PDB file of C-alpha atoms in Angstrom:
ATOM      1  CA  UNK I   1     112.588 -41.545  47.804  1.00  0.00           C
ATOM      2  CA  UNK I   2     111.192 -38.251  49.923  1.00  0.00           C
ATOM      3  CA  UNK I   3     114.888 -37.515  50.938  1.00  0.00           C
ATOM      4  CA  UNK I   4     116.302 -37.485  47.352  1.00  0.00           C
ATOM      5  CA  UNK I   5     115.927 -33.593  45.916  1.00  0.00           C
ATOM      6  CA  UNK I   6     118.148 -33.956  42.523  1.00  0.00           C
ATOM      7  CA  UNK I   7     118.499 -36.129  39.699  1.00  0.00           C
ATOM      8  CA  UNK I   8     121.832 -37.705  41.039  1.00  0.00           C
ATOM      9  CA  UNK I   9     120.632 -38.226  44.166  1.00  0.00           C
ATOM     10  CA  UNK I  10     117.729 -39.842  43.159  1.00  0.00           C
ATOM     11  CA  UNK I  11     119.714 -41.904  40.691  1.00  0.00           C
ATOM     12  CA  UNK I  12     121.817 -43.081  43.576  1.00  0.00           C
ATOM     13  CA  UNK I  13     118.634 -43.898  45.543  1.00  0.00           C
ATOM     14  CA  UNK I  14     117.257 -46.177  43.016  1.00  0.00           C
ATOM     15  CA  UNK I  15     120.370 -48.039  42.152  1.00  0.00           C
ATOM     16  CA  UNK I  16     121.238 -48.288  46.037  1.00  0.00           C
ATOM     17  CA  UNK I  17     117.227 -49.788  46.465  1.00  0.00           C
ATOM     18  CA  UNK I  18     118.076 -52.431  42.946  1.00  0.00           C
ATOM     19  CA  UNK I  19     121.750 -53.672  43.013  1.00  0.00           C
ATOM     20  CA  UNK I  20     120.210 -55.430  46.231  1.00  0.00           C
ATOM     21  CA  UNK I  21     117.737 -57.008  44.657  1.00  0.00           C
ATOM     22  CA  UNK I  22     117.986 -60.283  42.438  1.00  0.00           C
ATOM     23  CA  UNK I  23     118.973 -59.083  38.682  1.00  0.00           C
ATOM     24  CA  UNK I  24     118.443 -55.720  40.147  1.00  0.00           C
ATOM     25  CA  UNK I  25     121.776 -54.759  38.815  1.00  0.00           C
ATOM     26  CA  UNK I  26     119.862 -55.631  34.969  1.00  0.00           C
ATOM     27  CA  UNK I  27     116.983 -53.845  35.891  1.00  0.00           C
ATOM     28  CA  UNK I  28     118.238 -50.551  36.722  1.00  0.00           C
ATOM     29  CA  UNK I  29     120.225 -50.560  33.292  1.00  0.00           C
ATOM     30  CA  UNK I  30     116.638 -51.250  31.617  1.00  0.00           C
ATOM     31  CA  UNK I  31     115.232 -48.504  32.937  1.00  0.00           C
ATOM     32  CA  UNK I  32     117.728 -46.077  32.474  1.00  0.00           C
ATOM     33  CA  UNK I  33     117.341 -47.173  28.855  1.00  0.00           C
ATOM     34  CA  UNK I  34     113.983 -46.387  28.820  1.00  0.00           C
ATOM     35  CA  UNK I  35     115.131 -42.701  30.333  1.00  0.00           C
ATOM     36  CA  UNK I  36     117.810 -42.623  27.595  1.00  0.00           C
ATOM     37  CA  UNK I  37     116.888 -44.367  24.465  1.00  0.00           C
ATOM     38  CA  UNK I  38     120.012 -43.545  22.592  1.00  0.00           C
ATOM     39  CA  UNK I  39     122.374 -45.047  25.073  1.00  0.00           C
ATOM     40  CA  UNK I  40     120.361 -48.043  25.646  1.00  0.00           C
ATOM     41  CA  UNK I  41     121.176 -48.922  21.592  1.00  0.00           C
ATOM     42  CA  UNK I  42     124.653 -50.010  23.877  1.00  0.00           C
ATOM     43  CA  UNK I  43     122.679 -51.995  26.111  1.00  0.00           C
ATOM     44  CA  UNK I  44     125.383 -50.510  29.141  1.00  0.00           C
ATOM     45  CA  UNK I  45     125.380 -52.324  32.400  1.00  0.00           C
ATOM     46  CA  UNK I  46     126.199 -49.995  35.123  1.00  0.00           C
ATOM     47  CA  UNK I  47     128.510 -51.864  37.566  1.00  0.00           C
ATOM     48  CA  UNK I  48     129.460 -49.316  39.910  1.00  0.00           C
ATOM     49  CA  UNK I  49     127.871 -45.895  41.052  1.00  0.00           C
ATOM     50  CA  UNK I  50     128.526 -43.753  43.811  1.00  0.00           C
ATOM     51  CA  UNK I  51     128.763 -39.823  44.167  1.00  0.00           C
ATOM     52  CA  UNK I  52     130.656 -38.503  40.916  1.00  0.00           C
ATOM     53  CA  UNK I  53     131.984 -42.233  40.313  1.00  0.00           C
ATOM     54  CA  UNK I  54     130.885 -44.563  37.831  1.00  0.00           C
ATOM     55  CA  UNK I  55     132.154 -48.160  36.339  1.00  0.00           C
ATOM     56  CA  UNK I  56     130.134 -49.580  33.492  1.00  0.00           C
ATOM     57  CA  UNK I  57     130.807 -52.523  31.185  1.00  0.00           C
ATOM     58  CA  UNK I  58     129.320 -53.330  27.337  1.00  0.00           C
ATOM     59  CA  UNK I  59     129.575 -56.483  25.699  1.00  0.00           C
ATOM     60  CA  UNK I  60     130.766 -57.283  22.436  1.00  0.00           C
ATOM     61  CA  UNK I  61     128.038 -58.176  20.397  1.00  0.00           C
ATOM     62  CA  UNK I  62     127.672 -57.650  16.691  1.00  0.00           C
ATOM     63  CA  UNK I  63     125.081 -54.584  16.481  1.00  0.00           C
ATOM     64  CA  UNK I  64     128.125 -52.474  18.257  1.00  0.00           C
ATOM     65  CA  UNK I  65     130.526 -53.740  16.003  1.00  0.00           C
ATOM     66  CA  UNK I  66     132.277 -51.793  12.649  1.00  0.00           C
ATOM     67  CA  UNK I  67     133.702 -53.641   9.584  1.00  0.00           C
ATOM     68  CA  UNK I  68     137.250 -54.083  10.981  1.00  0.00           C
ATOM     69  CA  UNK I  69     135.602 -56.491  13.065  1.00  0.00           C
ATOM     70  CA  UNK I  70     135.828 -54.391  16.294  1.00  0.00           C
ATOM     71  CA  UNK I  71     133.933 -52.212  18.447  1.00  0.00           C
ATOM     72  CA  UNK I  72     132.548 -49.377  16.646  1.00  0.00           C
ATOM     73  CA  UNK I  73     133.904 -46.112  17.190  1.00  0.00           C
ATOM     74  CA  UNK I  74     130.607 -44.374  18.066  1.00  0.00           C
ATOM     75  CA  UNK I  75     129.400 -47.085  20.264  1.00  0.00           C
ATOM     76  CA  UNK I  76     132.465 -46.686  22.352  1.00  0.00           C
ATOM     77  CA  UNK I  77     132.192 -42.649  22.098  1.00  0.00           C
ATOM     78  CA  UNK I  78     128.461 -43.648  23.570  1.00  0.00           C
ATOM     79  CA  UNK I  79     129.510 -45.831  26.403  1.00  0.00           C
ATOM     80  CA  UNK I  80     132.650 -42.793  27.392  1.00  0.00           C
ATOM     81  CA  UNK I  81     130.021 -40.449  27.438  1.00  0.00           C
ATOM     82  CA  UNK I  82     127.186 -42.283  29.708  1.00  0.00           C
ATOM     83  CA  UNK I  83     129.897 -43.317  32.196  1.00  0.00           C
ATOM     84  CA  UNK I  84     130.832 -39.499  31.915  1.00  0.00           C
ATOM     85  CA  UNK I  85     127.225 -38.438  32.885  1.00  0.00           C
ATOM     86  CA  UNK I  86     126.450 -41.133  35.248  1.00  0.00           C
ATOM     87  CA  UNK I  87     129.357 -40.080  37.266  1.00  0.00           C
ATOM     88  CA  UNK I  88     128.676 -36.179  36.879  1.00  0.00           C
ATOM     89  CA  UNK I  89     124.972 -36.226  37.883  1.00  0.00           C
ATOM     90  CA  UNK I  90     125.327 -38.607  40.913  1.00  0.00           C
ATOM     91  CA  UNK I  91     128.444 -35.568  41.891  1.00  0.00           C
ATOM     92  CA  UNK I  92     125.986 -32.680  41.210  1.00  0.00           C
ATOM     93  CA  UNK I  93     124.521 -31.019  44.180  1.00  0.00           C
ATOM     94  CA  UNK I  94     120.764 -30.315  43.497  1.00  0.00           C
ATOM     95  CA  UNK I  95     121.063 -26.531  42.587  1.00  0.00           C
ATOM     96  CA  UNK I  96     123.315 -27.248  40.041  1.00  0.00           C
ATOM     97  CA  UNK I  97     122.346 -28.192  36.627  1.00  0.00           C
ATOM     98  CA  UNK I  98     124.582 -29.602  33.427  1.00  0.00           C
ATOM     99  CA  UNK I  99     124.647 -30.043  30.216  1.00  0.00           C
ATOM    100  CA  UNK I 100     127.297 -31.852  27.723  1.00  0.00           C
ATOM    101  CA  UNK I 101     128.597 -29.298  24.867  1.00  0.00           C
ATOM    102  CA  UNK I 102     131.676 -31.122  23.613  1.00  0.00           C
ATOM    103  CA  UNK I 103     133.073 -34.456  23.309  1.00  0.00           C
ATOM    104  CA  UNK I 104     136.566 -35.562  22.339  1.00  0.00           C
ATOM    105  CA  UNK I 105     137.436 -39.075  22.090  1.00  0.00           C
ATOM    106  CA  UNK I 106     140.907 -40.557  21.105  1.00  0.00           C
ATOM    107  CA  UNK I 107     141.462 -44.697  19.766  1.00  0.00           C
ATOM    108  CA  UNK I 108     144.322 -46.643  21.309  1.00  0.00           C
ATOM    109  CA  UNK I 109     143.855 -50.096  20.470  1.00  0.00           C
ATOM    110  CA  UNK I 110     140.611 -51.926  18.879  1.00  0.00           C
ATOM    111  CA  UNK I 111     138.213 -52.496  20.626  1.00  0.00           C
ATOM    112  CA  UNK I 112     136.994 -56.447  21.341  1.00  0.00           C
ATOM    113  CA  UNK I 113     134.905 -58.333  23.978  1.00  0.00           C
ATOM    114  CA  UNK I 114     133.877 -57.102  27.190  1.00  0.00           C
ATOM    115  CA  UNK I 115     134.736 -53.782  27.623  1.00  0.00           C
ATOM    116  CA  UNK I 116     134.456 -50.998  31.300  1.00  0.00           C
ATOM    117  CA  UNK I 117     134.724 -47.838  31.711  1.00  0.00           C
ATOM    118  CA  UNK I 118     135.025 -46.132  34.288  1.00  0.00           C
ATOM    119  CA  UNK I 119     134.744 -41.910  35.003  1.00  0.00           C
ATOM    120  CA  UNK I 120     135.363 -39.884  38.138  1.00  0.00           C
ATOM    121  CA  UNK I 121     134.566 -36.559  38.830  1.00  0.00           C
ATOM    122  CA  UNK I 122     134.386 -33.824  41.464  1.00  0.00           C
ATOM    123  CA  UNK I 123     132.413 -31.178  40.756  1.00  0.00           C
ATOM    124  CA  UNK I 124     134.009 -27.401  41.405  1.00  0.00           C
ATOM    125  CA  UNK I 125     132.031 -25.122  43.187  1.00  0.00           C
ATOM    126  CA  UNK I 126     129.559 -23.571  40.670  1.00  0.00           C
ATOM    127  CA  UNK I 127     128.289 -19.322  41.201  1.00  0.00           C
ATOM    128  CA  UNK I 128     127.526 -19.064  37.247  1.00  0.00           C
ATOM    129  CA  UNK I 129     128.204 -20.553  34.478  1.00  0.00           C
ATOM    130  CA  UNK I 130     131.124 -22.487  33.574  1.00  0.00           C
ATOM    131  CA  UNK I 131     132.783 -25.297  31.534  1.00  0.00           C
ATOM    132  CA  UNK I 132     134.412 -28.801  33.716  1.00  0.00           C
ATOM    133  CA  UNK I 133     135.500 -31.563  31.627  1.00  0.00           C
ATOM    134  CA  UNK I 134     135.015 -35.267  32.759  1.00  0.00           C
ATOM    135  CA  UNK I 135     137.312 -38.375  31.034  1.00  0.00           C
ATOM    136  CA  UNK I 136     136.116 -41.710  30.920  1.00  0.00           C
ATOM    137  CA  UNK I 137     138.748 -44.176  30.152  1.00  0.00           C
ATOM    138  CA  UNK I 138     137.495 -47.219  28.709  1.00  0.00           C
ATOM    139  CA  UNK I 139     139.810 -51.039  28.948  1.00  0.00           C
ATOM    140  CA  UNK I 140     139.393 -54.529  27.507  1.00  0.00           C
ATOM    141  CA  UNK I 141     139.591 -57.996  29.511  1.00  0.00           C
ATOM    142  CA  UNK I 142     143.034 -57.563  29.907  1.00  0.00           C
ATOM    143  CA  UNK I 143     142.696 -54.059  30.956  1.00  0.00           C
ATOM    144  CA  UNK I 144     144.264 -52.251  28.025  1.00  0.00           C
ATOM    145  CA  UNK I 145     142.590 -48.736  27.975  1.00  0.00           C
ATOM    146  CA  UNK I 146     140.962 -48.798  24.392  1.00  0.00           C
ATOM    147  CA  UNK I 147     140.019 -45.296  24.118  1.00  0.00           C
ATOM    148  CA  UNK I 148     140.071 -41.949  26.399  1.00  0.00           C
ATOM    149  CA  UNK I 149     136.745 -39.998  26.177  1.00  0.00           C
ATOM    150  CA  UNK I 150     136.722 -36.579  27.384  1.00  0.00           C
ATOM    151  CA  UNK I 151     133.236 -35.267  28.071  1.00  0.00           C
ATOM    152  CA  UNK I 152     132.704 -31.089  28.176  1.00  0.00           C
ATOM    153  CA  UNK I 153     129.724 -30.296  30.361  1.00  0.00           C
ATOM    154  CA  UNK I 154     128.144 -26.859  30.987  1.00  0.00           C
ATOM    155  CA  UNK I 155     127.590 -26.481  34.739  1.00  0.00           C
ATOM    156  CA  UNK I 156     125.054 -23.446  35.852  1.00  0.00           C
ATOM    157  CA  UNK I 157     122.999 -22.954  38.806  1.00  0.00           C
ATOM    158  CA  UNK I 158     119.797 -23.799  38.381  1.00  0.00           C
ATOM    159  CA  UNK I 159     117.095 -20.674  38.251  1.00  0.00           C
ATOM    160  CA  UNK I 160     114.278 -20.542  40.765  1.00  0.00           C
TER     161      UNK I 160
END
């Protein structure tokens, strides 16, 4: 899109051009697996995105799941932190880059079947380096939150 300048807003562009399209919803998560290898190991659907919001579920399925049965810890420390991002890029304005430098995640409750989380940030105004953390609550069918991820990004302006 020749009006989008930064990542976020070019990640909004294509998911405003596919979630009107049939199974365009399932094709925008495929290709930001292909982007992001690691988190498509998840297999994430986003469900939501807007500027610095983002709401996206993961099934239950047994490669996510641990021997108690339940969602794996690290899969759900995976899905906090790519709802974290999702929501942080689409919020960053184009001179402004980020990076994630710490991650904290706390269990309330097993995790089983379909699961959403959701992350919203606004993004303070950045002159030089700084730290901004973003939580990503995550919540079962019956919309228990399952575990609090809290997501520590480096924001800087970006150089030339």
């Amino acid at each position: 899109m020749s009006g989008a300048t930064g990542p976020g807003e070019r990640l909004l562009a294509n998911w405003q051009k596919a979630r009107r399209l049939p199974f365009g919803g399932a094709l925008f998560t495929w290709a930001l697996g292909l982007m992001v290898p690691y988190t498509a190991t998840i297999a994430p659907r986003v469900l939501e995105l807007e500027p610095g919001f983002a709401r996206i579920a993961m099934s239950d399925r047994r490669s996510v799941r641990n021997h108690l049965d339940s969602v794996h810890a690290i899969a759900l420390a995976n899905l906090g932190e790519f709802t974290s991002g999702a929501a942080m890029i689409t919020a960053l304005p184009p001179e402004v880059r980020s990076i994630v430098t710490g991650l904290s995640i706390e269990y309330l409750k097993k995790a089983r079947g379909r699961l959403v989380a959701e992350a919203r940030v606004t993004v303070p105004t950045v002159t030089g380096d700084m730290e901004h953390v973003v939580c990503a609550e995550i919540r079962d069918r019956t919309q228990d939150v399952v575990a609090r991820v809290e997501v520590r990004w480096r924001l800087s302006p970006r150089e030339g």
